mmCIF file of C-alpha atoms in Angstrom:
data_model
loop_
_atom_site.group_PDB
_atom_site.id
_atom_site.type_symbol
_atom_site.label_atom_id
_atom_site.label_comp_id
_atom_site.label_asym_id
_atom_site.label_seq_id
_atom_site.Cartn_x
_atom_site.Cartn_y
_atom_site.Cartn_z
ATOM 1 C CA UNK M 550 0.097 19.893 19.582
ATOM 2 C CA UNK M 551 -0.196 21.305 15.813
ATOM 3 C CA UNK M 552 -1.600 19.244 13.366
ATOM 4 C CA UNK M 553 1.879 18.093 11.199
ATOM 5 C CA UNK M 554 3.268 17.376 15.093
ATOM 6 C CA UNK M 555 -0.162 15.903 16.027
ATOM 7 C CA UNK M 556 0.226 13.681 12.515
ATOM 8 C CA UNK M 557 3.715 12.439 12.992
ATOM 9 C CA UNK M 558 3.828 11.402 16.416
ATOM 10 C CA UNK M 559 -0.015 9.064 16.368
ATOM 11 C CA UNK M 560 2.572 7.378 11.997
ATOM 12 C CA UNK M 561 4.753 6.970 14.302
ATOM 13 C CA UNK M 562 3.716 4.855 16.760
ATOM 14 C CA UNK M 563 2.145 3.133 14.165
ATOM 15 C CA UNK M 564 4.854 2.514 12.212
ATOM 16 C CA UNK M 565 6.678 1.014 15.020
ATOM 17 C CA UNK M 566 4.145 -1.331 15.315
ATOM 18 C CA UNK M 567 4.404 -1.893 11.897
ATOM 19 C CA UNK M 568 7.786 -2.515 12.084
ATOM 20 C CA UNK M 569 7.440 -5.285 13.876
ATOM 21 C CA UNK M 570 6.100 -7.106 11.701
ATOM 22 C CA UNK M 571 7.875 -5.649 8.549
ATOM 23 C CA UNK M 572 10.429 -7.584 10.702
ATOM 24 C CA UNK M 573 8.611 -11.092 10.303
ATOM 25 C CA UNK M 574 7.135 -10.372 6.660
ATOM 26 C CA UNK M 575 11.289 -10.111 6.081
ATOM 27 C CA UNK M 576 12.427 -13.275 7.229
ATOM 28 C CA UNK M 577 9.459 -14.926 5.945
ATOM 29 C CA UNK M 578 8.334 -14.116 2.815
ATOM 30 C CA UNK M 579 11.435 -14.438 1.139
ATOM 31 C CA UNK M 580 11.557 -17.962 2.439
ATOM 32 C CA UNK M 581 7.650 -18.703 1.123
ATOM 33 C CA UNK M 582 7.019 -19.479 4.461
ATOM 34 C CA UNK M 583 3.025 -17.685 6.028
ATOM 35 C CA UNK M 584 3.246 -14.335 7.456
ATOM 36 C CA UNK M 585 0.792 -14.956 9.842
ATOM 37 C CA UNK M 586 1.180 -19.233 10.781
ATOM 38 C CA UNK M 587 3.333 -19.873 12.859
ATOM 39 C CA UNK M 588 3.036 -16.585 15.563
ATOM 40 C CA UNK M 589 6.299 -15.232 16.286
ATOM 41 C CA UNK M 590 8.622 -17.149 17.617
ATOM 42 C CA UNK M 591 12.958 -17.653 18.306
ATOM 43 C CA UNK M 592 13.839 -18.771 14.784
ATOM 44 C CA UNK M 593 16.436 -20.166 17.221
ATOM 45 C CA UNK M 594 15.334 -22.671 19.885
ATOM 46 C CA UNK M 595 11.415 -21.860 18.291
ATOM 47 C CA UNK M 596 10.196 -21.121 21.673
ATOM 48 C CA UNK M 597 6.597 -18.442 20.967
ATOM 49 C CA UNK M 598 7.669 -15.102 22.210
ATOM 50 C CA UNK M 599 5.357 -13.318 23.954
ATOM 51 C CA UNK M 600 3.187 -11.171 23.598
ATOM 52 C CA UNK M 601 5.447 -8.548 26.299
ATOM 53 C CA UNK M 602 8.927 -9.863 24.437
ATOM 54 C CA UNK M 603 7.044 -8.340 21.356
ATOM 55 C CA UNK M 604 7.011 -4.778 21.877
ATOM 56 C CA UNK M 605 8.660 -2.704 19.882
ATOM 57 C CA UNK M 606 12.065 -1.092 20.896
ATOM 58 C CA UNK M 607 11.867 -1.606 24.019
ATOM 59 C CA UNK M 608 11.332 -5.676 24.528
ATOM 60 C CA UNK M 609 15.103 -5.329 22.922
ATOM 61 C CA UNK M 610 16.682 -3.050 25.635
ATOM 62 C CA UNK M 611 14.361 -4.930 28.565
ATOM 63 C CA UNK M 612 16.381 -8.569 26.882
ATOM 64 C CA UNK M 613 19.592 -7.018 26.558
ATOM 65 C CA UNK M 614 18.954 -8.081 23.146
ATOM 66 C CA UNK M 615 18.846 -12.123 23.718
ATOM 67 C CA UNK M 616 16.312 -14.642 23.084
ATOM 68 C CA UNK M 617 14.467 -15.159 26.771
ATOM 69 C CA UNK M 618 14.170 -18.729 26.598
ATOM 70 C CA UNK M 619 17.669 -19.880 25.284
ATOM 71 C CA UNK M 620 19.473 -16.759 25.428
ATOM 72 C CA UNK M 621 20.847 -16.157 22.155
ATOM 73 C CA UNK M 622 21.863 -12.945 20.674
ATOM 74 C CA UNK M 623 19.236 -11.184 18.594
ATOM 75 C CA UNK M 624 20.046 -9.466 15.763
ATOM 76 C CA UNK M 625 19.719 -5.369 16.311
ATOM 77 C CA UNK M 626 18.888 -5.135 12.605
ATOM 78 C CA UNK M 627 14.993 -5.544 14.883
ATOM 79 C CA UNK M 628 15.308 -2.757 16.314
ATOM 80 C CA UNK M 629 16.313 -0.922 13.847
ATOM 81 C CA UNK M 630 13.953 -1.748 11.429
ATOM 82 C CA UNK M 631 10.774 -0.839 14.362
ATOM 83 C CA UNK M 632 12.538 2.611 14.610
ATOM 84 C CA UNK M 633 13.506 3.289 10.786
ATOM 85 C CA UNK M 634 9.729 2.386 10.977
ATOM 86 C CA UNK M 635 8.025 4.388 12.607
ATOM 87 C CA UNK M 636 10.391 7.748 11.698
ATOM 88 C CA UNK M 637 9.893 6.835 7.941
ATOM 89 C CA UNK M 638 6.070 7.139 8.666
ATOM 90 C CA UNK M 639 6.485 10.501 11.191
ATOM 91 C CA UNK M 640 8.156 11.675 8.344
ATOM 92 C CA UNK M 641 5.223 10.787 5.089
ATOM 93 C CA UNK M 642 2.561 11.851 7.864
ATOM 94 C CA UNK M 643 4.760 14.920 8.401
ATOM 95 C CA UNK M 644 4.798 15.745 4.509
ATOM 96 C CA UNK M 645 0.748 14.594 4.086
ATOM 97 C CA UNK M 646 0.300 17.367 6.845
ATOM 98 C CA UNK M 647 2.227 20.681 5.433
ATOM 99 C CA UNK M 648 2.041 19.696 2.136
ATOM 100 C CA UNK M 649 -0.692 17.139 0.631
ATOM 101 C CA UNK M 650 -4.015 17.881 3.214
ATOM 102 C CA UNK M 651 -3.906 21.098 1.888
ATOM 103 C CA UNK M 652 -4.568 20.376 -1.634
ATOM 104 C CA UNK M 653 -7.655 17.580 -1.357
ATOM 105 C CA UNK M 654 -11.627 19.260 -1.149
ATOM 106 C CA UNK M 655 -12.543 16.228 1.340
ATOM 107 C CA UNK M 656 -10.630 15.104 4.404
ATOM 108 C CA UNK M 657 -12.153 11.954 3.989
ATOM 109 C CA UNK M 658 -10.189 11.984 1.303
ATOM 110 C CA UNK M 659 -7.185 13.045 2.237
ATOM 111 C CA UNK M 660 -6.765 10.375 5.449
ATOM 112 C CA UNK M 661 -6.658 7.792 2.882
ATOM 113 C CA UNK M 662 -4.434 9.349 0.850
ATOM 114 C CA UNK M 663 -2.298 9.568 3.963
ATOM 115 C CA UNK M 664 -2.934 5.474 4.501
ATOM 116 C CA UNK M 665 -1.564 4.505 0.947
ATOM 117 C CA UNK M 666 1.568 6.624 0.984
ATOM 118 C CA UNK M 667 2.282 4.856 4.088
ATOM 119 C CA UNK M 668 1.434 1.749 3.060
ATOM 120 C CA UNK M 669 4.373 2.389 0.330
ATOM 121 C CA UNK M 670 6.323 3.813 3.025
ATOM 122 C CA UNK M 671 5.933 0.198 4.469
ATOM 123 C CA UNK M 672 6.725 -2.100 1.467
ATOM 124 C CA UNK M 673 9.413 0.608 0.858
ATOM 125 C CA UNK M 674 11.487 -0.973 3.339
ATOM 126 C CA UNK M 675 10.332 -4.406 3.243
ATOM 127 C CA UNK M 676 10.832 -4.876 -0.226
ATOM 128 C CA UNK M 677 14.770 -2.523 0.708
ATOM 129 C CA UNK M 678 15.550 -4.846 2.472
ATOM 130 C CA UNK M 679 14.855 -8.204 1.240
ATOM 131 C CA UNK M 680 16.676 -7.056 -2.064
ATOM 132 C CA UNK M 681 19.746 -6.371 -0.712
ATOM 133 C CA UNK M 682 19.379 -9.797 1.558
ATOM 134 C CA UNK M 683 18.754 -11.911 -2.006
ATOM 135 C CA UNK M 684 18.305 -9.907 -4.601
ATOM 136 C CA UNK M 685 14.625 -10.394 -5.791
ATOM 137 C CA UNK M 686 11.152 -8.632 -4.924
ATOM 138 C CA UNK M 687 9.140 -11.206 -3.370
ATOM 139 C CA UNK M 688 5.411 -11.041 -6.778
ATOM 140 C CA UNK M 689 4.431 -11.701 -3.223
ATOM 141 C CA UNK M 690 4.050 -8.285 -1.940
ATOM 142 C CA UNK M 691 4.755 -6.441 -5.546
ATOM 143 C CA UNK M 692 1.335 -7.222 -6.992
ATOM 144 C CA UNK M 693 -0.887 -6.531 -4.013
ATOM 145 C CA UNK M 694 0.833 -2.931 -4.321
ATOM 146 C CA UNK M 695 -0.798 -2.950 -7.418
ATOM 147 C CA UNK M 696 -4.335 -3.665 -6.214
ATOM 148 C CA UNK M 697 -3.782 -1.819 -3.397
ATOM 149 C CA UNK M 698 -2.550 1.442 -4.655
ATOM 150 C CA UNK M 699 -5.529 1.218 -7.225
ATOM 151 C CA UNK M 700 -7.863 0.993 -5.227
ATOM 152 C CA UNK M 701 -6.428 3.233 -2.967
ATOM 153 C CA UNK M 702 -5.707 6.421 -4.443
ATOM 154 C CA UNK M 703 -8.579 5.854 -7.192
ATOM 155 C CA UNK M 704 -11.079 6.078 -4.039
ATOM 156 C CA UNK M 705 -9.453 9.383 -3.089
ATOM 157 C CA UNK M 706 -9.891 10.839 -6.893
ATOM 158 C CA UNK M 707 -13.418 9.270 -6.513
ATOM 159 C CA UNK M 708 -13.928 11.363 -3.484
ATOM 160 C CA UNK M 709 -12.732 14.425 -4.326
ATOM 161 C CA UNK M 710 -13.943 13.995 -7.476
ATOM 162 C CA UNK M 711 -9.601 14.318 -9.513
ATOM 163 C CA UNK M 712 -10.273 11.630 -12.461
ATOM 164 C CA UNK M 713 -7.192 13.993 -14.158
ATOM 165 C CA UNK M 714 -5.218 12.569 -10.903
ATOM 166 C CA UNK M 715 -6.110 8.598 -11.388
ATOM 167 C CA UNK M 716 -5.917 9.227 -14.743
ATOM 168 C CA UNK M 717 -2.611 10.957 -14.353
ATOM 169 C CA UNK M 718 -1.481 7.577 -11.851
ATOM 170 C CA UNK M 719 -2.513 5.190 -14.254
ATOM 171 C CA UNK M 720 -0.551 6.713 -17.404
ATOM 172 C CA UNK M 721 2.863 6.888 -15.207
ATOM 173 C CA UNK M 722 2.189 3.059 -13.568
ATOM 174 C CA UNK M 723 2.250 2.177 -17.923
ATOM 175 C CA UNK M 724 4.935 3.991 -18.441
ATOM 176 C CA UNK M 725 7.571 3.027 -16.622
ATOM 177 C CA UNK M 726 6.113 -0.466 -16.301
ATOM 178 C CA UNK M 727 7.186 -0.067 -20.202
ATOM 179 C CA UNK M 728 10.583 2.398 -19.980
ATOM 180 C CA UNK M 729 12.257 -1.079 -17.081
ATOM 181 C CA UNK M 730 10.606 -3.445 -19.621
ATOM 182 C CA UNK M 731 12.420 -2.097 -22.666
ATOM 183 C CA UNK M 732 15.662 -1.125 -20.436
ATOM 184 C CA UNK M 733 15.710 -4.619 -19.517
ATOM 185 C CA UNK M 734 15.398 -6.210 -22.745
ATOM 186 C CA UNK M 735 18.211 -3.792 -23.698
ATOM 187 C CA UNK M 736 20.690 -4.561 -21.552
ATOM 188 C CA UNK M 737 19.299 -7.493 -19.439
ATOM 189 C CA UNK M 738 22.183 -8.057 -17.261
ATOM 190 C CA UNK M 739 21.990 -4.271 -15.990
ATOM 191 C CA UNK M 740 18.295 -5.174 -13.996
ATOM 192 C CA UNK M 741 15.782 -8.091 -13.756
ATOM 193 C CA UNK M 742 12.053 -8.397 -14.151
ATOM 194 C CA UNK M 743 11.497 -7.784 -10.465
ATOM 195 C CA UNK M 744 12.269 -4.108 -11.570
ATOM 196 C CA UNK M 745 10.226 -4.043 -14.317
ATOM 197 C CA UNK M 746 7.120 -4.955 -12.139
ATOM 198 C CA UNK M 747 8.137 -2.794 -9.377
ATOM 199 C CA UNK M 748 8.905 0.008 -11.967
ATOM 200 C CA UNK M 749 4.672 -0.511 -12.521
ATOM 201 C CA UNK M 750 4.018 0.600 -8.108
ATOM 202 C CA UNK M 751 6.256 3.579 -7.966
ATOM 203 C CA UNK M 752 4.954 4.792 -11.600
ATOM 204 C CA UNK M 753 1.527 4.709 -10.390
ATOM 205 C CA UNK M 754 1.984 6.622 -6.987
ATOM 206 C CA UNK M 755 4.632 8.835 -8.849
ATOM 207 C CA UNK M 756 2.589 10.049 -11.439
ATOM 208 C CA UNK M 757 0.114 10.741 -8.625
ATOM 209 C CA UNK M 758 2.120 13.591 -6.840
ATOM 210 C CA UNK M 759 2.355 14.369 -10.649
ATOM 211 C CA UNK M 760 4.356 14.363 -13.980
ATOM 212 C CA UNK M 761 7.156 15.742 -11.861
ATOM 213 C CA UNK M 762 6.918 13.034 -9.499
ATOM 214 C CA UNK M 763 7.815 10.887 -12.032
ATOM 215 C CA UNK M 764 10.348 12.617 -14.060
ATOM 216 C CA UNK M 765 12.187 13.377 -11.151
ATOM 217 C CA UNK M 766 11.715 9.627 -8.873
ATOM 218 C CA UNK M 767 12.683 7.582 -12.212
ATOM 219 C CA UNK M 768 15.778 9.821 -12.899
ATOM 220 C CA UNK M 769 16.788 10.330 -9.333
ATOM 221 C CA UNK M 770 16.790 6.488 -8.702
ATOM 222 C CA UNK M 771 19.414 6.099 -11.440
ATOM 223 C CA UNK M 772 20.581 9.173 -10.538
ATOM 224 C CA UNK M 773 21.589 7.724 -6.792
ATOM 225 C CA UNK M 774 21.961 3.812 -7.938
ATOM 226 C CA UNK M 775 25.147 4.774 -10.375
ATOM 227 C CA UNK M 776 26.668 7.599 -7.319
ATOM 228 C CA UNK M 777 26.877 4.299 -4.834
ATOM 229 C CA UNK M 778 28.353 2.478 -7.672
ATOM 230 C CA UNK M 779 30.663 4.617 -8.816
ATOM 231 C CA UNK M 780 31.730 5.053 -5.008
ATOM 232 C CA UNK M 781 31.964 1.495 -4.617
ATOM 233 C CA UNK M 782 33.972 1.020 -7.276
ATOM 234 C CA UNK M 783 36.382 4.002 -6.000
ATOM 235 C CA UNK M 784 36.169 2.612 -2.698
ATOM 236 C CA UNK M 785 37.442 -1.182 -4.479
ATOM 237 C CA UNK M 786 34.323 -2.443 -2.061
ATOM 238 C CA UNK M 787 33.399 -3.811 -5.488
ATOM 239 C CA UNK M 788 34.358 -4.404 -9.219
ATOM 240 C CA UNK M 789 32.412 -4.174 -13.052
ATOM 241 C CA UNK M 790 30.969 -7.340 -12.322
ATOM 242 C CA UNK M 791 29.695 -7.042 -8.863
ATOM 243 C CA UNK M 792 25.803 -7.701 -8.452
ATOM 244 C CA UNK M 793 24.398 -4.289 -6.859
ATOM 245 C CA UNK M 794 20.464 -4.509 -6.350
ATOM 246 C CA UNK M 795 18.698 -1.792 -7.694
ATOM 247 C CA UNK M 796 15.296 -2.563 -6.187
ATOM 248 C CA UNK M 797 16.494 0.182 -3.017
ATOM 249 C CA UNK M 798 17.723 3.119 -5.237
ATOM 250 C CA UNK M 799 13.998 3.003 -7.568
ATOM 251 C CA UNK M 800 12.123 2.922 -3.835
ATOM 252 C CA UNK M 801 14.687 5.669 -3.052
ATOM 253 C CA UNK M 802 14.147 7.808 -6.663
ATOM 254 C CA UNK M 803 10.259 7.072 -5.925
ATOM 255 C CA UNK M 804 10.702 9.064 -2.528
ATOM 256 C CA UNK M 805 12.798 11.861 -3.871
ATOM 257 C CA UNK M 806 9.715 11.978 -6.483
ATOM 258 C CA UNK M 807 7.445 11.808 -4.005
ATOM 259 C CA UNK M 808 8.684 14.659 -1.585
ATOM 260 C CA UNK M 809 10.329 16.605 -3.679
ATOM 261 C CA UNK M 810 9.755 16.099 -7.191
ATOM 262 C CA UNK M 811 6.825 19.247 -8.527
ATOM 263 C CA UNK M 812 9.156 21.930 -7.062
ATOM 264 C CA UNK M 813 12.693 20.253 -8.126
ATOM 265 C CA UNK M 814 10.509 19.606 -12.161
ATOM 266 C CA UNK M 815 9.389 23.201 -12.150
ATOM 267 C CA UNK M 816 12.791 24.764 -11.230
ATOM 268 C CA UNK M 817 14.166 23.073 -13.647
ATOM 269 C CA UNK M 818 11.849 24.082 -16.521
ATOM 270 C CA UNK M 819 11.928 28.076 -14.913
ATOM 271 C CA UNK M 820 16.018 28.017 -15.403
ATOM 272 C CA UNK M 821 14.746 27.464 -18.894
ATOM 273 C CA UNK M 822 12.394 29.839 -19.706
ATOM 274 C CA UNK M 823 9.999 27.117 -20.311
ATOM 275 C CA UNK M 824 7.434 27.855 -17.472
#
């Protein structure tokens, strides 16, 4: 099996396991509950879930979407999150193997960078679902992301001797945070402080890829969110005062910037004779 396919397959299996954990995070974090205690249990009858009933996707199918103890239905969202995380991790692994791996001087640095973006993929899923559920981006997830991102990408920069990459990521972090802060101060009803806090994290990860990743990622968030809002208005599924969470679009836009920001920015500059 070639490296890109092997990397994607391994990342997908890892993603299925992480997806199972994300279901716990998405349910408990907004409620202020511990993600470690008590162990996984049925939210209806309280019975602890047996290890063989906690196999991603497969257990849900074997149990026919019902709790073994009380018979109450288990939402299809659980296997969907597990499967979705597996697919997301596979795509990140494929992108890393094809695009990012050749750009590193150190194999260890490349692997650390892969871990950093798999982590971003995991919190992307968790934050998007929580924001859709309760219109919040919990500090318990956003704040640690600054530390994890800075440590992992800082280590990559150290191993590869890429001091400029680290500085660019720091500038991107501060710049996007300040940009969103200004937007909130000027138009406070448009978004919340949670979006501002998340912006710094996304600035860090997108600017690490390059200036194109940062600018395209920031623009894509507003473009995607705006298109979605217009579609809802046309379909009469929302009004002008309908509250729509912006966090998922920030996250989606960031991934556009990460994966395609550099070529998009390059094509734009060439089209205007600037590159």
